[in-house]
PDB file of C-alpha atoms in Angstrom:
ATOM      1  CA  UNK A  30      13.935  18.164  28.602  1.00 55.00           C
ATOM      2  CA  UNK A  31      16.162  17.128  25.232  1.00 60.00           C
ATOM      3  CA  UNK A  32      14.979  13.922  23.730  1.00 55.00           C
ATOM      4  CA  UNK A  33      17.691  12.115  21.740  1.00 66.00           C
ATOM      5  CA  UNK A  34      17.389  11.585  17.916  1.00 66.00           C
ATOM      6  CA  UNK A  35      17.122   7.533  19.185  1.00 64.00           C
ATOM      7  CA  UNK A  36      14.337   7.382  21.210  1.00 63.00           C
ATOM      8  CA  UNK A  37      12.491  10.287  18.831  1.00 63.00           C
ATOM      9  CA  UNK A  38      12.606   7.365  16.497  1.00 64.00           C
ATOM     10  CA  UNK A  39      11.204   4.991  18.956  1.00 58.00           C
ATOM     11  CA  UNK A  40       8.754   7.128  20.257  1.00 64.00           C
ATOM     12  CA  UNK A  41       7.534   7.797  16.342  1.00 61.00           C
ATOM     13  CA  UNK A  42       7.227   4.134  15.579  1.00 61.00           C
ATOM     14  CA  UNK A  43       5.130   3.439  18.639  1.00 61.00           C
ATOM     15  CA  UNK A  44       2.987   6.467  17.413  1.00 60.00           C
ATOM     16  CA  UNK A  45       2.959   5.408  14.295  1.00 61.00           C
ATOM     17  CA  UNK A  46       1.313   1.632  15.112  1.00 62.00           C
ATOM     18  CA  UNK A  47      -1.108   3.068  17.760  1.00 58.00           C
ATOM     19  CA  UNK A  48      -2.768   4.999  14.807  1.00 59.00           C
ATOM     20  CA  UNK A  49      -2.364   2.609  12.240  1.00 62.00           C
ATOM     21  CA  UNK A  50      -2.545  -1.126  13.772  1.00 60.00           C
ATOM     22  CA  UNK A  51      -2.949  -2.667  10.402  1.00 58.00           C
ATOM     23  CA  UNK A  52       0.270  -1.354   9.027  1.00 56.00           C
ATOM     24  CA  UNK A  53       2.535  -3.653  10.666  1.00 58.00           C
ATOM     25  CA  UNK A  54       1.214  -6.631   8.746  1.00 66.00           C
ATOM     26  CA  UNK A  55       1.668  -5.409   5.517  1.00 74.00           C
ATOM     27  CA  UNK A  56       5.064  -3.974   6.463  1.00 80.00           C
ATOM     28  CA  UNK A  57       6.306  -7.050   6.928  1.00 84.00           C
ATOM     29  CA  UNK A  58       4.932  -8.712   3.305  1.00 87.00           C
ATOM     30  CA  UNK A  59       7.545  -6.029   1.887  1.00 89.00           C
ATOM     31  CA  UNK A  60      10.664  -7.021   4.517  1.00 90.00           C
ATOM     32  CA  UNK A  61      10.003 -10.898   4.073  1.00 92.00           C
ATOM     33  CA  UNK A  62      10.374  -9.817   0.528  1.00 92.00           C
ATOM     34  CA  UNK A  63      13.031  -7.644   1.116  1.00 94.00           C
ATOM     35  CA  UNK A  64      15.364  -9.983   3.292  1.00 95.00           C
ATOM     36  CA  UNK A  65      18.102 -11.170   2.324  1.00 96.00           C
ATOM     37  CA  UNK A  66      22.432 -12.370   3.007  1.00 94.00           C
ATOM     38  CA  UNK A  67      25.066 -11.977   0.559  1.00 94.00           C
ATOM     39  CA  UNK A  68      29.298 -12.156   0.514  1.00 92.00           C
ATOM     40  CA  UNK A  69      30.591 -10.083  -1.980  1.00 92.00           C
ATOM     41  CA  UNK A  70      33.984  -9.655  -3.864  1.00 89.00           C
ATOM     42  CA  UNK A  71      36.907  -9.843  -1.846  1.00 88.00           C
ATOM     43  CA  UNK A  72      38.558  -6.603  -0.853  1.00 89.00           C
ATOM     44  CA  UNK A  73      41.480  -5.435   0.485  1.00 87.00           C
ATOM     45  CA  UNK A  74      42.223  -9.327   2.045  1.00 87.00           C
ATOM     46  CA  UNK A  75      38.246  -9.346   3.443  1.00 91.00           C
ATOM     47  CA  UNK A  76      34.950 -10.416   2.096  1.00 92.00           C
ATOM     48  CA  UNK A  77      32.023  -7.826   2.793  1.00 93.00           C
ATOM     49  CA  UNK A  78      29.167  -9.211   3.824  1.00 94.00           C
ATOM     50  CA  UNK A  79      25.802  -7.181   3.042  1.00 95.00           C
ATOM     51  CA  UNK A  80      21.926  -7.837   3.813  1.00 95.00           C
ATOM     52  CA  UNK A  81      18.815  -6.895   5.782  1.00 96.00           C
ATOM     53  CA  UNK A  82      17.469  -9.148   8.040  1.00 94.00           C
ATOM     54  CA  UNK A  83      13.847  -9.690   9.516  1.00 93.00           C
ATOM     55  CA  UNK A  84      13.710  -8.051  13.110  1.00 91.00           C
ATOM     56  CA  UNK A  85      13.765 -11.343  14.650  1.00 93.00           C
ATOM     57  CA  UNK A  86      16.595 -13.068  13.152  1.00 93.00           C
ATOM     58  CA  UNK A  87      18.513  -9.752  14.079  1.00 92.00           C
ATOM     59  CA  UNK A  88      17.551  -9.825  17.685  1.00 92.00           C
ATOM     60  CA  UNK A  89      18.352 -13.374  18.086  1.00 90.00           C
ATOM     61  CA  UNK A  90      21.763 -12.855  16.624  1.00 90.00           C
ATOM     62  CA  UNK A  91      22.466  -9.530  18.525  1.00 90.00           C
ATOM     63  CA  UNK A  92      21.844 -11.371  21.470  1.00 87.00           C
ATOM     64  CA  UNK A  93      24.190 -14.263  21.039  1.00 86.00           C
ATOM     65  CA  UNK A  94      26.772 -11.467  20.197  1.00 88.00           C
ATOM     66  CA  UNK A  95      26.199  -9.231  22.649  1.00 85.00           C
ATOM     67  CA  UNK A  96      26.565 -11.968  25.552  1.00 81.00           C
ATOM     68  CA  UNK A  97      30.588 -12.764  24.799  1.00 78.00           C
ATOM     69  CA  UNK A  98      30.718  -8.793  24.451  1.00 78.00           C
ATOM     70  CA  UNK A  99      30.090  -8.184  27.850  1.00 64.00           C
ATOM     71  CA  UNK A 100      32.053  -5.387  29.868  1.00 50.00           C
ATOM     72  CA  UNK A 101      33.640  -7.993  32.640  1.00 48.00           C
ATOM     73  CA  UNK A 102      35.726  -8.935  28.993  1.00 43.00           C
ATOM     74  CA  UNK A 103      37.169  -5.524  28.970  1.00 38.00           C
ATOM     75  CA  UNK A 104      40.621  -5.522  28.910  1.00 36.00           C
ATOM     76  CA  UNK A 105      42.621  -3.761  32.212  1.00 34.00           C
ATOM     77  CA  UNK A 106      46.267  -2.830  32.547  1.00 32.00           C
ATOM     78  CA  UNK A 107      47.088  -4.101  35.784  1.00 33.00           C
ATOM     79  CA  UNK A 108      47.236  -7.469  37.503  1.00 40.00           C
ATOM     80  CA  UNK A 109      45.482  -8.193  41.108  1.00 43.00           C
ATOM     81  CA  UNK A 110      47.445 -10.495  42.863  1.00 46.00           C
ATOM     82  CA  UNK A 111      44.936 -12.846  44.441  1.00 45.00           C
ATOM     83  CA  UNK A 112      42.372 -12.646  40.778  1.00 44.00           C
ATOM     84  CA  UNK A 113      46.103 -14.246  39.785  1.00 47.00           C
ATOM     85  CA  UNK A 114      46.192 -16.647  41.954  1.00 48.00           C
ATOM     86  CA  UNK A 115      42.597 -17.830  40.759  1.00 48.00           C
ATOM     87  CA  UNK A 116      43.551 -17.442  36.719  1.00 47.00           C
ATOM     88  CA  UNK A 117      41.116 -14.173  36.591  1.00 47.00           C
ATOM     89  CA  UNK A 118      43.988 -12.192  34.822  1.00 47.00           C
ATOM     90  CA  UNK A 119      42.937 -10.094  31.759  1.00 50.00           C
ATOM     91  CA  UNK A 120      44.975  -9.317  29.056  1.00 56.00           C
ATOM     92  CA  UNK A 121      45.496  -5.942  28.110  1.00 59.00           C
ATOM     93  CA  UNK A 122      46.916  -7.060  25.060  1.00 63.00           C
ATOM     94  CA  UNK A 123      43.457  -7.167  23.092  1.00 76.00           C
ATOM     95  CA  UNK A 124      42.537  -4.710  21.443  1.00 81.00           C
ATOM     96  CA  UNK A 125      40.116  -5.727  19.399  1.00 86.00           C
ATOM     97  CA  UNK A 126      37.599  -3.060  18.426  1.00 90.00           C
ATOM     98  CA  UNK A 127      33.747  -3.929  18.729  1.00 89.00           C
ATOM     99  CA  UNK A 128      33.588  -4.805  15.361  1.00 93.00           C
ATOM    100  CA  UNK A 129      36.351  -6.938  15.149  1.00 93.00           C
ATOM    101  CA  UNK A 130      35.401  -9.219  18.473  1.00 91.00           C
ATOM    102  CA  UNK A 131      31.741  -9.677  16.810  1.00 92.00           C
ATOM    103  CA  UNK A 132      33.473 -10.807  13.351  1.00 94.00           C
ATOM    104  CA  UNK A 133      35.412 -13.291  15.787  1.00 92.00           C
ATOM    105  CA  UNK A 134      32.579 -14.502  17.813  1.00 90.00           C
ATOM    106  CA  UNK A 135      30.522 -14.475  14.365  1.00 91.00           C
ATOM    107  CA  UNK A 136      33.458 -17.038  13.489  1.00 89.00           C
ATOM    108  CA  UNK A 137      32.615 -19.191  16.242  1.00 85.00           C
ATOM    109  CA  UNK A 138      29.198 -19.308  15.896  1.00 87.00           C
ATOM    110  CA  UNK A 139      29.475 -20.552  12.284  1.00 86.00           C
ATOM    111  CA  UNK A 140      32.739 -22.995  13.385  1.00 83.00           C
ATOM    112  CA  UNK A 141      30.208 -24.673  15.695  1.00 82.00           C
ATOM    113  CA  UNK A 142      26.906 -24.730  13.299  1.00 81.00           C
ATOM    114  CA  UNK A 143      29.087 -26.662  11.187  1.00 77.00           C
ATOM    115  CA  UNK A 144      30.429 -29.054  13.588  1.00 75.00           C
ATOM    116  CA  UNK A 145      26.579 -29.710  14.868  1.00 73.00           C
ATOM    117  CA  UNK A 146      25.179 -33.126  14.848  1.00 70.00           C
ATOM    118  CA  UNK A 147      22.064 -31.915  13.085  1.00 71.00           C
ATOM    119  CA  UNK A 148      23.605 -29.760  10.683  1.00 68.00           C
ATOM    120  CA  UNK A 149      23.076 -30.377   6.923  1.00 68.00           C
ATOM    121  CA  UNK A 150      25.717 -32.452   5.328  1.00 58.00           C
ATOM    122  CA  UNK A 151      27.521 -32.195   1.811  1.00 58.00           C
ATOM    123  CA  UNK A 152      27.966 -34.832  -0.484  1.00 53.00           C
ATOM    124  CA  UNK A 153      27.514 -36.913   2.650  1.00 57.00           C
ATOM    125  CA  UNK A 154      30.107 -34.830   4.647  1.00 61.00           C
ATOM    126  CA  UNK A 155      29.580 -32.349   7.476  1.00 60.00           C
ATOM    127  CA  UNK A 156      30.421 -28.849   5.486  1.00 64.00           C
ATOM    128  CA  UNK A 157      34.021 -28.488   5.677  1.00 73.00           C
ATOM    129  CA  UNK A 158      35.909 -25.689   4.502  1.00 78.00           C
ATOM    130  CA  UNK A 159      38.935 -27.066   2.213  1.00 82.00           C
ATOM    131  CA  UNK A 160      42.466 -25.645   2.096  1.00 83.00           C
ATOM    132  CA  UNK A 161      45.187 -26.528  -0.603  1.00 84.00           C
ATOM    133  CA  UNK A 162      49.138 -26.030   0.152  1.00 85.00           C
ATOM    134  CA  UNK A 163      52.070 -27.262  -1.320  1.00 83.00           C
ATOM    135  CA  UNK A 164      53.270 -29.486   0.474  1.00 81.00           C
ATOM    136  CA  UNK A 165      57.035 -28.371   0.267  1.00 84.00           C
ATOM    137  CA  UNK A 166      55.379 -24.451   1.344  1.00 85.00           C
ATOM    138  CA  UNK A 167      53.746 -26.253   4.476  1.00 82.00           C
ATOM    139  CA  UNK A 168      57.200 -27.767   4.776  1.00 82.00           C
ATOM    140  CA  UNK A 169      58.730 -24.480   5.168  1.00 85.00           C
ATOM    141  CA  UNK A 170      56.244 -22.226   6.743  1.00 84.00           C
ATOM    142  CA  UNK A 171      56.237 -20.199   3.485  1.00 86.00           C
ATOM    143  CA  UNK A 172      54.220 -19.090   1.086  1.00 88.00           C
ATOM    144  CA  UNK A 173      50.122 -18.949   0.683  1.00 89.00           C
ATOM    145  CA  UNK A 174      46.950 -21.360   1.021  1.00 88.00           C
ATOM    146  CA  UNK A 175      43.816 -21.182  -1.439  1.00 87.00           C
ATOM    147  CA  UNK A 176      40.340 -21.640   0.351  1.00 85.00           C
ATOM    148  CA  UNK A 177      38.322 -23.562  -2.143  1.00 84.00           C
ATOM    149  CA  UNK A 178      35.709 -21.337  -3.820  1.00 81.00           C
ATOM    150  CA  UNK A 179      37.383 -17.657  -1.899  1.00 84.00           C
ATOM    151  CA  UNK A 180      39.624 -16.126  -4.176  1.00 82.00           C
ATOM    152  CA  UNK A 181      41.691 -14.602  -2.086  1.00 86.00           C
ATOM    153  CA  UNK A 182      44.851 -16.578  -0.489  1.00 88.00           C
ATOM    154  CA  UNK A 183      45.430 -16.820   3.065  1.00 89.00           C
ATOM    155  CA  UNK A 184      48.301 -17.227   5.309  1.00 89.00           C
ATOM    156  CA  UNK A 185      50.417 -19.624   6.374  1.00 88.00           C
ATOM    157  CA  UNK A 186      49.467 -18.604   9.805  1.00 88.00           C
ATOM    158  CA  UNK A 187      45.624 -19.133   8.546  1.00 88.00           C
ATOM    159  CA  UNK A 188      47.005 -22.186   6.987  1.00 86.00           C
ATOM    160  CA  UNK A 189      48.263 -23.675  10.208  1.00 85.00           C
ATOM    161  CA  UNK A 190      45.422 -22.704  12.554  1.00 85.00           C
ATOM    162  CA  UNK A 191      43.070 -24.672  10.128  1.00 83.00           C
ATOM    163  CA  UNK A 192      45.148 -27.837  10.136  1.00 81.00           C
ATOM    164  CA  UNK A 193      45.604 -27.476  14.164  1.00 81.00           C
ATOM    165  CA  UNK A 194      41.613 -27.392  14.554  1.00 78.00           C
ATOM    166  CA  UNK A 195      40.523 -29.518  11.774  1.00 75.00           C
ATOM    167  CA  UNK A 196      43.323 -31.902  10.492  1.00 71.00           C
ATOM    168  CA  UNK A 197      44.798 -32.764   7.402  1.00 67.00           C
ATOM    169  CA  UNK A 198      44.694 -34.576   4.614  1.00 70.00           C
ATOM    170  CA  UNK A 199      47.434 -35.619   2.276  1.00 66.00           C
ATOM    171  CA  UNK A 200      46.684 -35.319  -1.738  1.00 73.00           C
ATOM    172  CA  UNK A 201      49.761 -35.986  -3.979  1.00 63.00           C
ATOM    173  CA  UNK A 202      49.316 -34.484  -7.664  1.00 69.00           C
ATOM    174  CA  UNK A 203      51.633 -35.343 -10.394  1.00 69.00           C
ATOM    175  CA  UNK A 204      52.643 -32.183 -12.694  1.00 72.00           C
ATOM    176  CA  UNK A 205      49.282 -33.231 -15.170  1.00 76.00           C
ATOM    177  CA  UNK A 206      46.921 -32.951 -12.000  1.00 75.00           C
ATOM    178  CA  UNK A 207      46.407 -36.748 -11.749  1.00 77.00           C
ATOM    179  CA  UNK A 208      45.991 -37.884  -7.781  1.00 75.00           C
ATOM    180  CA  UNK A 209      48.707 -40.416  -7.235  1.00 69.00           C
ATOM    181  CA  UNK A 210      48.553 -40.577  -3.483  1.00 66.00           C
ATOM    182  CA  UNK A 211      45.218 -40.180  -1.175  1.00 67.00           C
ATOM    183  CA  UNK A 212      46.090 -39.748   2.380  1.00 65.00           C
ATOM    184  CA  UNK A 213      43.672 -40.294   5.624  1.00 62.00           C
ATOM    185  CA  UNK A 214      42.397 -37.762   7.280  1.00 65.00           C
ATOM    186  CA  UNK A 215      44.764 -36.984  10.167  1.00 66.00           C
ATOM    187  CA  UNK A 216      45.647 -34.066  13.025  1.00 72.00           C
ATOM    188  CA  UNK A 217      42.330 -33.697  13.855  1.00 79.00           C
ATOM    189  CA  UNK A 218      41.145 -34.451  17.641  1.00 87.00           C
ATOM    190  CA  UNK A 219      37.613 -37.176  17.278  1.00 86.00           C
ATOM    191  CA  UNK A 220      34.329 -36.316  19.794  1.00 86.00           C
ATOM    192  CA  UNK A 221      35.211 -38.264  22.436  1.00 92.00           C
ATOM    193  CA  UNK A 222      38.537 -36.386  22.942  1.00 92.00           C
ATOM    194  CA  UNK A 223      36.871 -32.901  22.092  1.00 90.00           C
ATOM    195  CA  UNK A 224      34.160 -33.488  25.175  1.00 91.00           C
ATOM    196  CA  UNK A 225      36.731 -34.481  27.508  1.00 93.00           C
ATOM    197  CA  UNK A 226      39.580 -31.541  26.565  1.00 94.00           C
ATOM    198  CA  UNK A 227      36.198 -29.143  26.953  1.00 92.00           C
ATOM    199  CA  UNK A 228      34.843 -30.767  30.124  1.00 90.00           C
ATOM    200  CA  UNK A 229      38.516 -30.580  31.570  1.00 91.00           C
ATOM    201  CA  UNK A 230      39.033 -26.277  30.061  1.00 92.00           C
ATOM    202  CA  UNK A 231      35.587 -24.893  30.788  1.00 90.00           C
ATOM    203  CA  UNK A 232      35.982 -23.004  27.785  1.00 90.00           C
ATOM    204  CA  UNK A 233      38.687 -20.466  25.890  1.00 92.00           C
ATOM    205  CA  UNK A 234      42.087 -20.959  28.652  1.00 93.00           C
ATOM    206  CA  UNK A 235      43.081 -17.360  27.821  1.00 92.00           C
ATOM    207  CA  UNK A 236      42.092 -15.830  31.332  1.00 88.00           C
ATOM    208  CA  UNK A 237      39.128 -12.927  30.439  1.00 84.00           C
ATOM    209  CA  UNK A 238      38.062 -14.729  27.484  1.00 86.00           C
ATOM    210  CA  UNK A 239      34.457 -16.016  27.957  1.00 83.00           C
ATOM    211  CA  UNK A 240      34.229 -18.082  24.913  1.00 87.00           C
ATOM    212  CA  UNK A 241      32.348 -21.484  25.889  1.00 88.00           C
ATOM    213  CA  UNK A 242      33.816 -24.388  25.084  1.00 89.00           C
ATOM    214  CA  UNK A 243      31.585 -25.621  22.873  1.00 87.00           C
ATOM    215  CA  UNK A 244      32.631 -22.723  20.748  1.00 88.00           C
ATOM    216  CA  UNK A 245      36.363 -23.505  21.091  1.00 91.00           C
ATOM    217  CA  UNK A 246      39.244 -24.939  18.343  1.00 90.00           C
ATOM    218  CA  UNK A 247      41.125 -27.713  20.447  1.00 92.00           C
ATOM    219  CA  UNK A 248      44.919 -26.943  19.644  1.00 94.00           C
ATOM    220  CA  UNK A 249      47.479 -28.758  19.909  1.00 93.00           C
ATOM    221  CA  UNK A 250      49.937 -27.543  22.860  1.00 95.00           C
ATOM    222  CA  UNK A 251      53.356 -29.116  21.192  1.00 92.00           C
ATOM    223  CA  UNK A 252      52.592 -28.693  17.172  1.00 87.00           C
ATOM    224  CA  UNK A 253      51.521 -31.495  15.428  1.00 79.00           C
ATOM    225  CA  UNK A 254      54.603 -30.328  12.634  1.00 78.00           C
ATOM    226  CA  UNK A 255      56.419 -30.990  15.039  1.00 84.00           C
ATOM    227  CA  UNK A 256      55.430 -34.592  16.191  1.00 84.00           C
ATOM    228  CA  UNK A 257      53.340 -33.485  18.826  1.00 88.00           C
ATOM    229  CA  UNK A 258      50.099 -36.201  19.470  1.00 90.00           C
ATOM    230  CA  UNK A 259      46.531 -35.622  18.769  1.00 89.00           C
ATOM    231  CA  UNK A 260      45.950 -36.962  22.304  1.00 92.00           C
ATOM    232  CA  UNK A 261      43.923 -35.353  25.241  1.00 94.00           C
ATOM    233  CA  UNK A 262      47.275 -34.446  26.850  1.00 94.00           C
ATOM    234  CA  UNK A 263      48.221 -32.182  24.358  1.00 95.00           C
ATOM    235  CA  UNK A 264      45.507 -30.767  23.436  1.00 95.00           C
ATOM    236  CA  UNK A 265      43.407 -27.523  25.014  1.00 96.00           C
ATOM    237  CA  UNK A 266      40.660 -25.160  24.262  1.00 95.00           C
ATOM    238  CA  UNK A 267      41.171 -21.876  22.647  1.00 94.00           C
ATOM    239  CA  UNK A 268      38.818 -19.543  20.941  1.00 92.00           C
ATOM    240  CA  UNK A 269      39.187 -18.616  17.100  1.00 91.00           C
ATOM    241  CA  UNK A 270      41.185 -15.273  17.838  1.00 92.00           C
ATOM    242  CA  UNK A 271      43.132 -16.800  20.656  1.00 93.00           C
ATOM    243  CA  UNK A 272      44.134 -19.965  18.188  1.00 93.00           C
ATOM    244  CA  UNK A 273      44.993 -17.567  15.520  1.00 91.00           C
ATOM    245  CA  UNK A 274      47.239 -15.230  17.706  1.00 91.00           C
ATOM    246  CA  UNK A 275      49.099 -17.835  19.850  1.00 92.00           C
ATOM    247  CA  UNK A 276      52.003 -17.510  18.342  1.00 88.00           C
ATOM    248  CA  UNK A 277      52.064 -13.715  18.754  1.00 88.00           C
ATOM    249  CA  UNK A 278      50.202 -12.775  22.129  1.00 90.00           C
ATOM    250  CA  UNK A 279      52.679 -13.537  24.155  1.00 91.00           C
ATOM    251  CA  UNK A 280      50.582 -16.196  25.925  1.00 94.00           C
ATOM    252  CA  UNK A 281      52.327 -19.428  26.597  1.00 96.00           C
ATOM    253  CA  UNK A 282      51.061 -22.632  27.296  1.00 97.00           C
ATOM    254  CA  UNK A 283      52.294 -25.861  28.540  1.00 96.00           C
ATOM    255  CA  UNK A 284      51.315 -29.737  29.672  1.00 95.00           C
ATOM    256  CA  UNK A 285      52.135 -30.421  33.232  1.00 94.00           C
ATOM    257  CA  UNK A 286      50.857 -34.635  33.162  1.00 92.00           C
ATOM    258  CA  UNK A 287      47.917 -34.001  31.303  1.00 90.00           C
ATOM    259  CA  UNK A 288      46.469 -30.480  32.714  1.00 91.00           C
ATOM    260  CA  UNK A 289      47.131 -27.311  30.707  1.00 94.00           C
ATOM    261  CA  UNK A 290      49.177 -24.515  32.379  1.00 94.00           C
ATOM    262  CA  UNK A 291      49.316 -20.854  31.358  1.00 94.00           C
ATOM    263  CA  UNK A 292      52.005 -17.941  31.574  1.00 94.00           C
ATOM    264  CA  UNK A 293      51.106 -14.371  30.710  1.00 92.00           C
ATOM    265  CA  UNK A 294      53.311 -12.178  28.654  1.00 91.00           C
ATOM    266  CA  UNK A 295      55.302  -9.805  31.090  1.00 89.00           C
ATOM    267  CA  UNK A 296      53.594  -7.024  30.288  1.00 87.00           C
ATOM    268  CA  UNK A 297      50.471  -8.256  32.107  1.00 87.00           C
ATOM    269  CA  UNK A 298      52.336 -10.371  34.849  1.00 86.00           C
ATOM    270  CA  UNK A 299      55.685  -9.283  35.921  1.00 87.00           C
ATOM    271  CA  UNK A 300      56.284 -12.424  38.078  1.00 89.00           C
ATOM    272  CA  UNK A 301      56.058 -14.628  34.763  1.00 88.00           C
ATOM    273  CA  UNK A 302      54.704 -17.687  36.688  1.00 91.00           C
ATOM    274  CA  UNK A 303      52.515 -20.836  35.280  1.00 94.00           C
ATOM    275  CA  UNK A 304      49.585 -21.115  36.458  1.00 90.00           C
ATOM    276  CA  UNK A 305      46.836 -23.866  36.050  1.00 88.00           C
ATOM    277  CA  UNK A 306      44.394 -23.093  33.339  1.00 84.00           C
ATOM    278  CA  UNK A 307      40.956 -23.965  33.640  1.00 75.00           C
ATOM    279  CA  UNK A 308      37.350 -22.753  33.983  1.00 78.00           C
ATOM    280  CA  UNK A 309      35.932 -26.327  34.478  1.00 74.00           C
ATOM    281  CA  UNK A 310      34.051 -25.219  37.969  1.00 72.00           C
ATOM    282  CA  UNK A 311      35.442 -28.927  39.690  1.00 71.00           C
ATOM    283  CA  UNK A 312      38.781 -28.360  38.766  1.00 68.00           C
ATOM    284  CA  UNK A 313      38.371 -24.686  39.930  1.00 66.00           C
ATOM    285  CA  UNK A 314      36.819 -26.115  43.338  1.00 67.00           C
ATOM    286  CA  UNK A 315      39.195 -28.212  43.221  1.00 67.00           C
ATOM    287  CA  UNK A 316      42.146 -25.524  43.217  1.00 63.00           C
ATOM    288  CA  UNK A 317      40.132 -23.792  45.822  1.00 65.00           C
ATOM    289  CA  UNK A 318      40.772 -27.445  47.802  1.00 64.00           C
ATOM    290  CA  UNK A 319      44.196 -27.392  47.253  1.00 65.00           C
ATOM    291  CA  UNK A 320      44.788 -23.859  48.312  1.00 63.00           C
ATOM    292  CA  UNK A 321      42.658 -23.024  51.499  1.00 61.00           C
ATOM    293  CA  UNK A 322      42.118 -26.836  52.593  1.00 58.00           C
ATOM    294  CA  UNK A 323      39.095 -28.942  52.975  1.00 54.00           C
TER     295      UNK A 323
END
């Protein structure tokens, strides 16, 4: 019978400690030696990352990874009427590649680290990731933002989905660089609303995205640009990818008193109908209520 170059490998390594038990210790002197995590030079728009981690610290993060990369997420190209009728629609419009759906749950992971009651804080701050605009760019919806110590620029898209998750705050320069106005912090949804938007979602709205909520942005349904509140009513759980492609999914979402409703793009549902969003497992027994009876 053919034996595959994979578990040839395996089946060498378990040779290889059954003859020599004491070479697993000093195998791993050299690799806790050896380990290590770097970001390099940007390229191309995108910072490699490069490293070799101990066994462990892989496993544990392939794990994490490979449990929002589970095939029930796979995307289908057809709608069943009564998974519909529950929110259970998937969206055939990602197409993320494997690679690309771990950089975006990677993003999440780190998003919520630094958010983290016991995480390490700078300068007495949680770590926060700092953007500068000009104001009359943000204004416009033009031009770039610089991420402070990342020398490439990002977009105005990037731009906006940073301020929608994690506020803004106004700093007025004269032309010599001296600060002449020094805003509040502002945009930005506090804990208390956070737990009850996430409580009230269940996690990511998009239906087939399995992103908790404690590893969702809160976004603002009407844009804070445009007046819209930082309020519980106007505010909803997305994942990083979802928050960053709202605008050009297709997906729309809207406030119906207070509860977040969701219409697919017409490519996935022809009817183009609102439905309630939610994954919250009352509000979904809730719906159940509502639709068969007590």
């Amino acid at each position: 019978m053919p034996v595959s170059a994979d578990l040839s490998r395996v089946q060498a390594g378990l040779w290889l400690a059954h003859l020599n038990p004491d070479g697993a210790e000093p195998r791993e002197v050299q690799a806790m030696q050896n380990r290590g995590f770097r970001f390099g030079r940007e390229q191309g728009g995108l910072i490699p990352v490069t490293g070799m981690l101990m066994p462990e610290t892989a496993a544990a993060a392939k794990r994490v990874i490979d449990a929002y990369m589970s095939p029930r997420t796979a995307p289908v190209a057809f709608i069943d009427e009564e998974l519909a009728a529950r929110g259970e629609t998937r969206d055939p419009g990602d197409t993320r590649t494997p690679d690309q759906k771990r950089h975006d749950i990677f993003a999440v992971i780190v998003a919520t680290a630094a958010k983290a009651a016991d995480t390490p804080t700078i300068a007495g701050d949680a770590p926060t990731v700092l953007v500068s605009v000009r104001q009359e760019d943000l204004a416009a919806n033009r031009g770039v933002g610089h991420i402070d110590g990342v020398e490439t620029p990002i977009s105005m898209d990037a731009v906006r989905q940073m301020i929608c998750a994690g506020g803004l705050q106004k700093v007025v320069l004269k032309k010599n660089g001296k600060i002449v106005e020094l805003g509040t912090k502002e945009r930005t949804f506090n804990r208390a609303q956070r737990r009850a938007i996430m409580l009230r979602d269940g996690g990511c709205i998009i239906p087939g995205c399995d992103i908790p909520a404690a590893w969702t942005e809160i976004h603002h349904v009407w844009p804070d640009r445009d007046g819209g509140p930082t309020h519980t009513s106007n505010g909803v759980c997305l994942c990083w990818f979802h928050h960053r492609t709202i605008g050009t999914s297709g997906w729309e979402i809207r406030m119906i008193d207070g509860s977040p409703q969701i219409k697919a793009p017409p490519w996935i549902d022809k009817t183009s109908r609102w439905r309630p969003a939610t994954k919250s497992p009352t509000r979904l027994t809730d719906q159940l209520e509502q639709t068969h009876g007590n």
